Amino acid sequence: MNKKGFVGVIVLALVGLMLAVGPALGADPVKIGVVGPRTGDAAATGKAFEEGIQLATAWVNAKGGVLGRPLEVVFEDTAGAPDKAASGFERLVTRDKVAMVLGESHSSSALAEIEVANRLKIPFVVVEAWADPITAKNYRYVFRAGPSNSGVVNETIAKWVQASGFKKAYIVAENSDWGLGIAQLTEAALKKAAIPYEQLVTERKSQDHYTELTKIKQFGPDVVLAYVYGTGLHYFVAQAGEVGLTPKAVILDGAGPPSLWPDYWTNVGDYGNLECFVSSMHEKVELTPLAKEFRENYVKAFGKAPTDYKSRSIYDAVLIAADAINRAGSLGAENLVTALEKTDLLTTRGKAKFGMEKGGPEYHQWMPPMLVIQWQDKAQTVLYPPEAATGQLKR
Amino acid sequence: MLALSLTNGLVIGIVYALTALGVSLVVGIMNVVNFAHGEFYILAGYFSYLFAHTLGIHPLAAMVIAVGLVFLLGLVVEYTLIRPTYGDDMYSLILTFILSIVFQSLFLLVFGPYPNKPPSWIKGATEVFGLFHYGNQRLAALAAGVVVIALFFAMLKLTWFGRMIRAAAQDREMAELNGINTTRLNLLSFGLGCALAAAAGVILAPVFPVTPTAGTPVALTAFVCVVLGGMGSMSGCVLGGLVLGVVENLGAAYVSTGYKHVFMFLILILVLLFRPAGLFGRREV
């Protein structure tokens, strides 16, 4: 072989090697969008989403990406405002050309976004916005891989209240789509269970709850079902202790993450002990091998244990999206919807499978199992469901 | 319920008054509406948290340092940003609005999205006259708030600086003709206004932990107090704060807890309808 021929073989070999090493290396990435609050009152959720996205993208790309191309996630800030959420969603589709959109944690924002998803015919997998109408509208392009108000109330909270033998309950709801919706469902569930209750609405951004708490104390409940999100929950728990409502009554944080935020104990002090909260994640209970892997990778990446379960919710959603794209074999919206409808994937929270029965919130809905956990001397004890319980309710 | 609502209204009202005094001072002297007022409140809360919680400095010393630093920052802001806008109220309005957004973004970047709370000075709760339980830290905040307001009024009434402030607030040109350096007065008044916001921040942060965006409602309530009491009237501003605190709490107790802040705006609308210059304001001739 002469010199020219030798060089030609080398060049051909290099080109061949480049093609064989992995199509993902040189290919354009497949983009999916995420919507969520990176600023504003619920910026903590944005942080949890960022962490989950980082881990999920690394996981998917380490396994060959999607359609032989790397997966890229574009995160659009909604600031928790419906108008910004709708325009942010539209930007992801028109500017970034994403194949599908995931995320959201504010029901009011999600309700604005589903209209855009439906209009632009882009698959949207809602993650942590719980209001029933999100899936109850039965839009073809809208899915939810996360809790719904009716699922959380009927499958977890109401059953726990009954199983714990509480005699009188008080429902406190913030004036948001999520708060008012979940309070209404709780009311119906308590009525059905013949448990006496009273209810009040509090302002979403209120810092001072003394008047509300004094009203609640006068009623003398043994459980307070608090549907208050964010820092407001910290104020509520601390002030409930100050006015002497707790520990006589047990507070259940009906959302979960604020009870797990890093500053929870600094903000509520000893009044945080014996508080209960709803969560899809517990420090010692892992439902699937992937959940264990998630925890290990999280600790490796961030040098701390995961607390806010929303990091794991978005992680699952990215995995569901990657799986659907691979099965669809293309980025066409119709193919993606069909693939999502046939999802049967083991995630960190169990097997994801979307409901197909039309007419109610179960359509395109996958409800992961939720736990009721109690803080007992700063350690988490699972109270409900009984098969996952690690201890008993303390009062 | 009535006793608790009145007590809580008084506590919250003093807090409102304290935050509003800084706004009133700056509006009265400089005719500048400081949209970043709430962010100075939050910054002091963060400083207090940082020094006391993270660096382990005594909470009281941390509070004093925090107020001092915010005062200095206020001087810098006035000198570099507000002074070039003298004569055009709209520029200073836009500038402070942008400043508030910049501050919020910086808070998020530096302190993160989670609430931060400096250590409480006093823990637990007290049974007040056998009627209700009330948090000790709130009672301490009430006392501290009253002391700061009293000191501010004493400064205003008894010192030369206070006389200069009152003179400039009443008639700026006449004050200048009498030898008052109003440019320097502006500088100090803006710094003092920020320091008052900071004082409210350090007193309240142990009760209501600070978050990057918590300054917006603080500033909004302060503006309502100022308008309610009469633009530039210090005593009107304190009365405005107390009225708001009590009305909000009585409304929540006897009408609805879901619309606590609506009562605030109802009162504002009523006052503007029947006394457009505010409770203590004077009509312009």
XYZ file of C-alpha atoms in Angstrom:
680
model
C 0.000 0.000 0.000
C 1.435 3.363 -0.995
C 1.510 6.379 1.302
C -1.667 7.955 -0.153
C -3.583 4.711 0.196
C -2.441 4.331 3.788
C -3.618 7.844 4.682
C -6.953 7.154 2.957
C -7.472 4.005 5.022
C -6.646 5.867 8.220
C -9.134 8.645 7.365
C -11.828 6.119 6.501
C -11.140 4.216 9.710
C -11.409 7.411 11.766
C -14.695 8.369 10.101
C -15.989 4.850 10.674
C -14.880 4.985 14.310
C -16.625 8.313 14.819
C -19.847 6.885 13.425
C -19.558 3.709 15.485
C -18.601 5.278 18.833
C -22.094 6.593 19.370
C -24.437 8.525 17.257
C -25.137 10.679 20.276
C -21.685 12.244 20.197
C -22.070 14.459 17.170
C -25.848 14.531 16.775
C -28.162 17.439 17.562
C -29.771 16.970 20.947
C -33.432 16.150 21.373
C -34.930 18.973 23.414
C -37.671 18.659 25.975
C -38.961 21.562 28.049
C -39.589 21.892 31.756
C -41.809 24.555 33.305
C -41.619 25.474 36.980
C -40.953 28.297 39.437
C -37.250 29.155 39.614
C -38.037 32.538 41.153
C -40.881 33.814 43.324
C -42.376 32.324 46.464
C -41.938 28.704 45.380
C -38.392 28.977 44.025
C -37.493 26.015 46.271
C -39.442 23.815 43.865
C -37.363 25.148 40.973
C -34.222 24.138 42.849
C -35.593 20.628 43.432
C -36.529 20.426 39.733
C -33.007 21.515 38.680
C -31.468 18.765 40.794
C -33.809 16.108 39.437
C -33.289 17.234 35.828
C -29.495 17.104 36.221
C -29.595 13.523 37.518
C -32.194 12.304 35.023
C -30.449 13.815 31.986
C -27.152 12.243 33.037
C -28.913 8.884 33.566
C -30.663 8.954 30.162
C -27.580 10.117 28.251
C -25.372 7.507 29.933
C -27.749 4.895 28.538
C -27.482 6.173 24.942
C -29.809 9.182 25.008
C -33.021 9.239 22.988
C -33.362 8.149 19.358
C -29.577 7.833 19.365
C -29.186 11.525 20.215
C -28.377 13.259 23.483
C -31.283 14.500 25.577
C -31.313 18.188 26.509
C -33.702 19.809 28.941
C -34.629 23.498 28.641
C -35.996 24.865 31.922
C -38.357 27.858 31.661
C -39.119 29.896 34.772
C -42.818 30.507 35.491
C -42.334 32.365 38.799
C -45.556 30.678 39.912
C -47.670 33.110 37.865
C -50.223 31.776 35.340
C -49.523 34.485 32.736
C -45.766 33.874 32.828
C -46.396 30.133 32.816
C -48.491 30.276 29.643
C -46.033 32.509 27.788
C -43.057 30.454 29.031
C -44.695 27.276 27.765
C -45.310 28.861 24.379
C -41.679 30.058 24.213
C -40.433 26.521 24.811
C -42.464 25.278 21.878
C -41.933 28.116 19.404
C -38.396 29.287 20.271
C -36.715 26.134 21.599
C -38.694 23.665 19.466
C -39.078 21.164 22.294
C -40.730 17.844 21.557
C -42.727 17.803 24.772
C -43.015 19.730 28.035
C -42.881 18.446 31.619
C -43.086 19.897 35.086
C -45.099 22.557 36.945
C -45.970 22.665 40.611
C -48.627 25.413 40.763
C -52.118 24.294 39.831
C -53.113 27.776 38.651
C -50.072 27.866 36.331
C -50.712 24.334 35.075
C -54.331 25.227 34.299
C -53.058 28.049 32.068
C -50.396 25.824 30.484
C -52.728 22.966 29.540
C -54.682 25.377 27.344
C -51.474 26.248 25.460
C -50.501 22.562 25.215
C -53.900 21.746 23.794
C -53.804 24.630 21.319
C -50.269 23.923 20.112
C -50.822 20.142 20.224
C -47.719 19.477 22.320
C -47.620 16.628 24.864
C -47.434 17.994 28.414
C -46.671 15.787 31.413
C -47.653 17.631 34.593
C -45.599 16.609 37.586
C -46.578 18.307 40.840
C -49.685 20.400 40.193
C -52.472 18.580 41.978
C -55.777 20.279 40.994
C -58.219 17.752 39.540
C -59.346 19.837 36.522
C -55.840 19.520 35.007
C -56.628 15.981 33.864
C -60.396 16.122 34.381
C -60.642 18.310 31.269
C -59.610 15.163 29.383
C -57.294 16.972 26.960
C -55.577 14.579 24.577
C -52.120 16.160 25.004
C -52.182 16.511 28.794
C -50.875 13.833 31.178
C -50.029 13.851 34.861
C -47.284 11.700 36.374
C -47.861 12.790 39.945
C -50.428 13.251 42.673
C -53.903 14.657 42.069
C -56.040 16.257 44.758
C -58.651 13.494 44.615
C -55.988 10.784 44.657
C -54.185 12.253 47.676
C -57.407 12.856 49.620
C -59.266 9.633 48.826
C -56.320 7.250 48.807
C -54.206 8.703 51.580
C -55.433 11.571 53.775
C -59.052 10.492 54.397
C -58.044 6.890 54.981
C -55.291 7.946 57.397
C -57.677 10.205 59.336
C -60.118 7.302 59.716
C -57.437 4.701 60.504
C -55.940 6.961 63.186
C -59.312 7.308 64.917
C -59.445 11.111 64.887
C -62.761 12.384 66.247
C -62.815 16.035 65.090
C -60.988 17.623 62.179
C -60.302 21.153 60.979
C -59.524 21.947 57.352
C -57.386 25.008 56.632
C -56.958 25.895 52.977
C -54.960 28.634 51.284
C -56.946 30.544 48.658
C -55.348 28.943 45.591
C -56.622 26.460 42.991
C -54.805 23.677 44.816
C -55.867 24.726 48.334
C -59.541 25.310 47.626
C -59.805 22.197 45.450
C -58.219 19.820 47.938
C -60.223 21.326 50.820
C -63.483 20.692 48.981
C -62.548 17.054 48.370
C -61.467 16.615 51.999
C -64.766 18.053 53.171
C -66.660 15.505 51.079
C -64.484 12.658 52.356
C -64.920 13.661 56.012
C -68.664 14.039 55.536
C -68.794 10.542 54.054
C -66.787 9.177 56.988
C -69.117 11.012 59.434
C -66.201 12.840 61.071
C -67.242 16.261 62.434
C -65.203 19.079 60.905
C -64.993 22.790 60.308
C -63.178 24.683 57.619
C -61.592 28.067 56.975
C -59.732 29.722 54.131
C -56.509 31.626 54.689
C -54.629 33.969 52.383
C -51.875 32.290 50.375
C -49.199 34.822 51.284
C -50.314 35.450 54.852
C -47.560 35.494 57.466
C -49.748 35.873 60.510
C -52.165 33.044 61.361
C -52.982 33.874 64.994
C -56.634 34.694 64.341
C -57.170 31.553 62.265
C -55.405 29.401 64.852
C -57.463 30.824 67.702
C -60.658 30.007 65.805
C -59.387 26.481 65.236
C -58.450 26.105 68.905
C -61.967 27.105 69.952
C -63.374 24.225 67.892
C -61.034 21.767 69.668
C -60.055 19.405 66.807
C -57.644 16.531 67.301
C -56.315 16.849 63.746
C -55.748 19.940 61.584
C -55.476 19.278 57.853
C -53.361 22.196 56.653
C -53.347 22.891 52.941
C -50.892 25.762 53.117
C -47.817 25.743 50.884
C -44.363 27.257 51.213
C -43.057 29.424 54.027
C -46.664 29.890 55.139
C -46.583 26.337 56.456
C -43.605 27.161 58.671
C -45.448 30.189 60.082
C -48.547 28.064 60.610
C -46.752 25.285 62.525
C -44.706 27.677 64.694
C -47.693 29.862 65.537
C -49.922 26.822 66.240
C -47.436 25.895 68.953
C -47.400 29.442 70.343
C -51.184 29.692 70.672
C -51.291 26.252 72.313
C -53.169 24.425 69.545
C -50.423 21.809 69.300
C -49.467 19.305 70.613
C -53.099 18.697 71.692
C -54.058 18.634 68.024
C -51.903 17.019 65.328
C -51.149 19.068 62.213
C -50.972 17.330 58.823
C -49.095 19.303 56.153
C -51.141 18.320 53.111
C -48.433 19.267 50.602
C -45.261 17.870 52.117
C -42.092 19.564 50.855
C -42.098 22.605 53.207
C -41.867 20.185 56.150
C -38.708 18.814 54.558
C -36.991 22.057 53.616
C -33.540 22.547 55.143
C -34.660 25.412 57.403
C -37.785 23.726 58.721
C -36.381 23.103 62.204
C -34.745 26.530 62.458
C -38.053 28.188 61.598
C -40.480 26.135 63.658
C -38.221 25.033 66.538
C -39.589 22.389 68.888
C -43.121 23.094 67.661
C -42.247 21.032 64.576
C -42.098 17.813 66.545
C -45.051 15.443 65.980
C -46.110 17.325 62.849
C -47.280 14.990 60.081
C -46.877 15.507 56.353
C -47.696 13.863 53.045
C -44.760 12.746 50.914
C -43.882 10.348 48.140
C -40.379 9.897 49.541
C -39.002 8.689 52.876
C -35.399 8.570 53.989
C -35.550 4.812 54.646
C -38.374 3.501 52.459
C -37.442 2.883 48.822
C -40.158 1.415 46.612
C -37.980 0.376 43.649
C -34.280 -0.309 42.918
C -34.258 2.892 40.829
C -35.225 4.892 43.929
C -32.127 3.549 45.682
C -30.001 4.435 42.663
C -31.520 7.926 42.618
C -30.623 8.441 46.299
C -27.034 7.259 45.758
C -26.569 9.442 42.672
C -28.127 12.419 44.458
C -25.743 12.119 47.412
C -22.816 11.761 44.998
C -23.854 14.825 42.973
C -24.954 17.214 45.725
C -23.185 15.945 48.849
C -26.418 15.699 50.856
C -29.415 13.398 51.118
C -32.499 14.284 49.027
C -35.317 15.841 51.028
C -37.729 17.627 48.691
C -39.537 14.804 46.906
C -40.165 17.044 43.896
C -36.581 16.406 42.743
C -37.551 12.765 42.339
C -40.910 13.577 40.729
C -39.281 15.500 37.871
C -36.599 12.786 37.609
C -39.346 10.235 36.955
C -41.044 12.541 34.458
C -37.827 12.935 32.417
C -37.423 9.157 32.378
C -41.049 8.725 31.266
C -40.510 11.290 28.483
C -37.270 9.630 27.285
C -38.944 6.228 27.295
C -41.924 7.545 25.311
C -39.694 9.258 22.720
C -37.667 6.079 22.227
C -40.793 3.953 21.821
C -42.458 6.506 19.523
C -39.412 6.389 17.242
C -39.955 10.019 16.230
C -40.712 13.417 17.739
C -44.164 13.774 16.183
C -46.746 14.844 18.767
C -49.311 12.205 17.784
C -46.746 9.402 18.064
C -45.570 10.738 21.417
C -49.116 10.858 22.811
C -49.722 7.273 21.686
C -46.415 6.207 23.248
C -47.209 8.016 26.510
C -50.609 6.306 26.641
C -48.807 2.942 26.422
C -46.262 3.810 29.134
C -45.444 0.910 31.416
C -42.220 1.970 33.081
C -40.705 1.247 36.479
C -39.735 4.581 38.025
C -38.482 5.574 41.473
C -42.085 5.762 42.712
C -43.376 2.524 41.228
C -44.706 1.497 37.838
C -45.898 4.456 35.783
C -49.021 3.749 33.751
C -51.525 6.402 32.661
C -55.267 5.938 33.117
C -57.318 5.815 29.929
C -60.841 6.060 31.288
C -62.421 9.283 30.107
C -64.894 11.416 32.027
C -62.936 12.232 35.189
C -59.508 13.204 36.538
C -58.238 9.614 36.103
C -57.776 10.136 32.351
C -54.054 10.351 31.449
C -53.309 10.273 35.180
C -50.749 8.179 37.021
C -51.011 8.541 40.780
C -47.828 7.452 42.590
C -48.255 6.079 46.123
C -48.140 8.717 48.860
C -47.075 8.258 52.473
C -48.131 9.994 55.684
C -45.010 10.636 57.733
C -44.629 12.077 61.231
C -41.655 13.937 62.679
C -40.797 12.104 65.895
C -37.772 13.668 67.629
C -36.562 14.973 64.242
C -36.716 11.491 62.688
C -39.265 10.547 60.017
C -41.722 7.775 60.923
C -44.039 6.445 58.212
C -47.577 6.132 59.594
C -49.601 5.316 56.504
C -50.215 3.125 54.508
C -49.970 0.301 57.047
C -47.827 -1.874 54.746
C -45.131 0.819 54.651
C -45.466 1.980 58.293
C -42.276 2.210 60.314
C -43.976 3.278 63.549
C -47.167 4.518 65.192
C -48.747 7.948 65.524
C -47.474 9.818 68.587
C -49.580 12.513 70.236
C -61.341 36.312 70.377
C -61.814 40.100 70.708
C -58.925 40.463 73.157
C -56.616 38.406 70.951
C -57.645 40.274 67.795
C -56.969 43.647 69.421
C -53.617 42.542 70.864
C -52.526 40.981 67.610
C -53.775 44.011 65.687
C -51.668 46.233 67.941
C -48.549 44.092 67.437
C -48.967 43.850 63.672
C -49.895 47.554 63.559
C -46.680 48.589 65.324
C -44.770 46.485 62.830
C -46.555 48.152 59.927
C -45.895 51.579 61.444
C -42.201 50.868 61.878
C -41.760 49.811 58.274
C -43.871 52.718 57.032
C -41.922 55.403 58.946
C -38.919 55.011 56.643
C -41.112 55.405 53.564
C -42.822 58.441 55.054
C -39.487 60.068 55.908
C -38.087 59.634 52.397
C -41.337 60.755 50.751
C -41.613 63.766 53.091
C -38.067 65.023 52.615
C -37.118 63.909 49.127
C -40.439 63.237 47.406
C -38.977 59.862 46.398
C -41.073 56.690 46.543
C -38.573 53.976 47.374
C -39.877 50.768 45.813
C -36.888 48.878 47.209
C -37.883 49.711 50.805
C -39.063 46.140 51.439
C -35.782 44.756 50.114
C -33.792 46.825 52.658
C -36.030 45.239 55.320
C -35.251 41.766 53.946
C -31.525 42.502 53.580
C -31.307 43.405 57.272
C -33.117 40.163 58.125
C -30.583 38.224 56.061
C -27.626 40.074 57.627
C -29.019 39.394 61.069
C -29.411 35.700 60.181
C -25.924 35.557 58.672
C -24.140 37.183 61.609
C -26.097 35.501 64.402
C -26.784 32.084 62.959
C -23.841 31.433 60.671
C -21.066 33.480 62.296
C -22.289 32.972 65.861
C -22.319 36.671 66.821
C -24.661 37.617 69.687
C -28.159 38.258 68.210
C -28.326 41.801 69.591
C -24.901 42.701 68.162
C -25.905 41.046 64.878
C -29.008 43.249 64.741
C -27.054 46.444 65.380
C -24.439 45.550 62.744
C -27.196 44.661 60.249
C -28.966 48.008 60.747
C -25.640 49.871 60.495
C -24.719 48.125 57.255
C -28.109 48.795 55.679
C -27.815 52.452 56.723
C -24.441 52.660 54.940
C -25.852 50.904 51.894
C -28.723 53.404 51.902
C -26.179 56.249 51.806
C -24.396 54.626 48.866
C -27.664 54.094 46.977
C -28.728 57.692 47.513
C -25.328 59.065 46.458
C -24.907 56.914 43.362
C -28.438 56.211 42.119
C -30.980 58.610 43.587
C -28.988 61.875 43.524
C -28.617 61.968 39.736
C -32.423 61.744 39.445
C -33.183 64.860 41.545
C -35.936 66.842 39.939
C -37.514 63.923 38.138
C -39.644 61.772 40.439
C -40.383 59.279 37.693
C -36.695 58.377 37.242
C -36.209 57.642 40.935
C -39.423 55.612 40.935
C -38.225 53.430 38.040
C -34.740 53.197 39.512
C -35.885 51.950 42.900
C -38.271 49.536 41.196
C -35.364 48.051 39.227
C -33.258 48.035 42.389
C -35.901 45.937 44.147
C -35.786 43.346 41.324
C -31.975 43.284 41.418
C -32.035 42.801 45.196
C -34.570 39.955 44.921
C -32.428 38.160 42.351
C -29.315 38.615 44.473
C -31.085 37.276 47.577
C -32.129 34.210 45.623
C -28.613 33.712 44.308
C -26.817 34.223 47.628
C -29.253 32.941 50.256
C -31.298 30.474 48.187
C -35.070 30.103 47.970
C -35.666 28.774 51.482
C -36.809 30.969 54.394
C -34.078 32.122 56.804
C -34.686 32.943 60.441
C -32.259 34.496 62.915
C -32.349 33.021 66.427
C -35.300 34.010 68.639
C -34.410 36.325 71.528
C -36.904 34.568 73.762
C -38.698 31.275 73.284
C -42.137 29.996 74.243
C -45.482 31.701 74.805
C -47.224 33.535 77.638
C -50.828 33.276 78.787
C -52.072 36.867 78.625
C -54.483 37.692 81.499
C -55.743 34.116 81.344
C -57.402 34.925 78.021
C -55.105 33.563 75.320
C -51.597 32.322 74.594
C -49.254 34.716 72.863
C -45.740 34.140 71.521
C -42.997 35.692 73.682
C -40.959 36.691 70.641
C -43.944 38.681 69.343
C -44.307 40.471 72.663
C -40.576 41.239 72.562
C -40.957 42.504 68.984
C -43.821 44.753 70.131
C -41.655 46.221 72.895
C -38.673 46.689 70.551
C -40.897 48.281 67.912
C -42.350 50.750 70.418
C -38.836 51.663 71.644
C -37.542 52.289 68.092
C -40.591 54.400 67.197
C -40.239 56.379 70.457
C -36.518 56.969 69.782
C -37.301 58.099 66.252
C -39.893 60.619 67.452
C -37.553 61.832 70.203
C -34.865 62.410 67.565
C -37.388 64.202 65.388
C -38.625 66.495 68.182
C -35.552 66.999 70.343
C -32.498 67.146 68.082
C -31.181 69.648 65.530
C -31.237 66.947 62.882
C -34.903 66.331 63.679
C -35.643 70.039 63.347
C -33.903 70.114 59.997
C -36.002 67.180 58.827
C -39.213 68.856 59.932
C -38.197 72.152 58.404
C -37.339 70.571 55.041
C -40.547 68.535 55.100
C -42.620 71.669 55.692
C -40.888 74.024 53.251
C -37.780 72.907 51.460
C -36.894 76.271 49.931
C -37.282 78.116 53.210
C -35.110 75.506 54.913
C -32.411 76.059 52.274
C -32.638 79.826 52.725
C -32.021 79.271 56.421
C -28.769 77.478 55.671
C -29.802 73.844 55.712
C -27.768 71.763 53.278
C -30.703 69.855 51.790
C -28.474 67.673 49.587
C -26.725 66.303 52.651
C -30.090 66.092 54.440
C -31.406 63.983 51.568
C -28.436 61.659 51.897
C -28.906 61.176 55.627
C -32.697 60.932 55.396
C -32.506 58.212 52.765
C -29.976 56.323 54.891
C -32.193 56.766 57.949
C -35.255 55.580 55.997
C -33.364 52.435 54.996
C -32.170 51.994 58.586
C -35.797 52.159 59.795
C -36.718 49.437 57.302
C -33.720 47.486 58.567
C -34.785 47.948 62.195
C -38.189 46.507 61.328
C -36.469 43.657 59.462
C -34.193 42.615 62.323
C -36.999 42.876 64.882
C -39.411 40.822 62.787
C -37.153 38.256 61.132
C -37.218 35.995 64.227
C -41.046 36.028 63.978
C -41.485 35.978 60.206
C -38.425 34.387 58.526
C -37.171 36.244 55.453
C -37.362 34.957 51.871
C -36.136 36.634 48.645
C -39.574 37.928 47.670
C -41.031 38.710 51.104
C -40.113 42.397 50.751
C -42.811 43.205 48.198
C -45.805 42.880 50.550
C -43.819 44.715 53.250
C -43.315 47.720 50.961
C -46.900 47.595 49.719
C -48.303 47.685 53.258
C -45.914 50.486 54.155
C -47.153 52.573 51.205
C -50.765 51.979 52.260
C -49.935 53.139 55.819
C -48.271 56.283 54.475
C -51.215 57.165 52.219
C -53.662 56.339 54.986
C -51.900 58.517 57.542
C -51.195 61.353 55.104
C -48.128 61.638 52.863
C -45.139 62.754 54.871
C -46.936 62.778 58.250
C -44.953 60.683 60.745
C -47.645 60.472 63.419
C -50.266 59.814 60.723
C -48.133 56.965 59.491
C -48.041 55.349 62.957
C -51.795 55.769 63.310
C -52.252 54.340 59.805
C -50.245 51.270 60.750
C -52.236 50.704 63.932
C -55.584 51.157 62.152
C -54.557 48.673 59.478
C -53.329 46.085 61.987
C -56.483 46.243 64.101
C -58.926 46.332 61.159
C -57.243 43.374 59.475
C -57.402 41.275 62.620
C -60.971 42.185 63.519
C -62.015 41.534 59.919
C -60.319 38.135 59.964
C -61.903 37.255 63.297
C -65.449 38.349 62.571
C -65.859 38.456 58.795
C -63.465 36.162 56.910
C -59.893 34.956 57.277
C -59.596 34.487 53.521
C -59.705 38.188 52.720
C -57.567 39.704 55.465
C -55.735 42.056 53.125
C -58.912 43.107 51.362
C -59.892 44.934 54.565
C -56.680 46.928 54.267
C -57.656 48.199 50.830
C -61.268 48.813 51.881
C -60.040 51.104 54.635
C -57.725 52.836 52.174
C -60.559 53.411 49.700
C -62.811 54.793 52.447
C -60.146 57.170 53.723
C -59.291 58.358 50.224
C -62.995 58.962 49.543
C -63.693 60.974 52.664
C -60.237 62.355 53.533
C -58.216 62.361 50.290
C -55.151 63.834 52.019
C -55.091 60.980 54.547
C -55.882 60.970 58.256
C -53.196 63.531 59.201
C -52.419 64.991 55.792
C -52.902 68.606 54.821
C -54.652 69.660 51.647
C -52.419 71.454 49.180
C -53.518 74.996 48.439
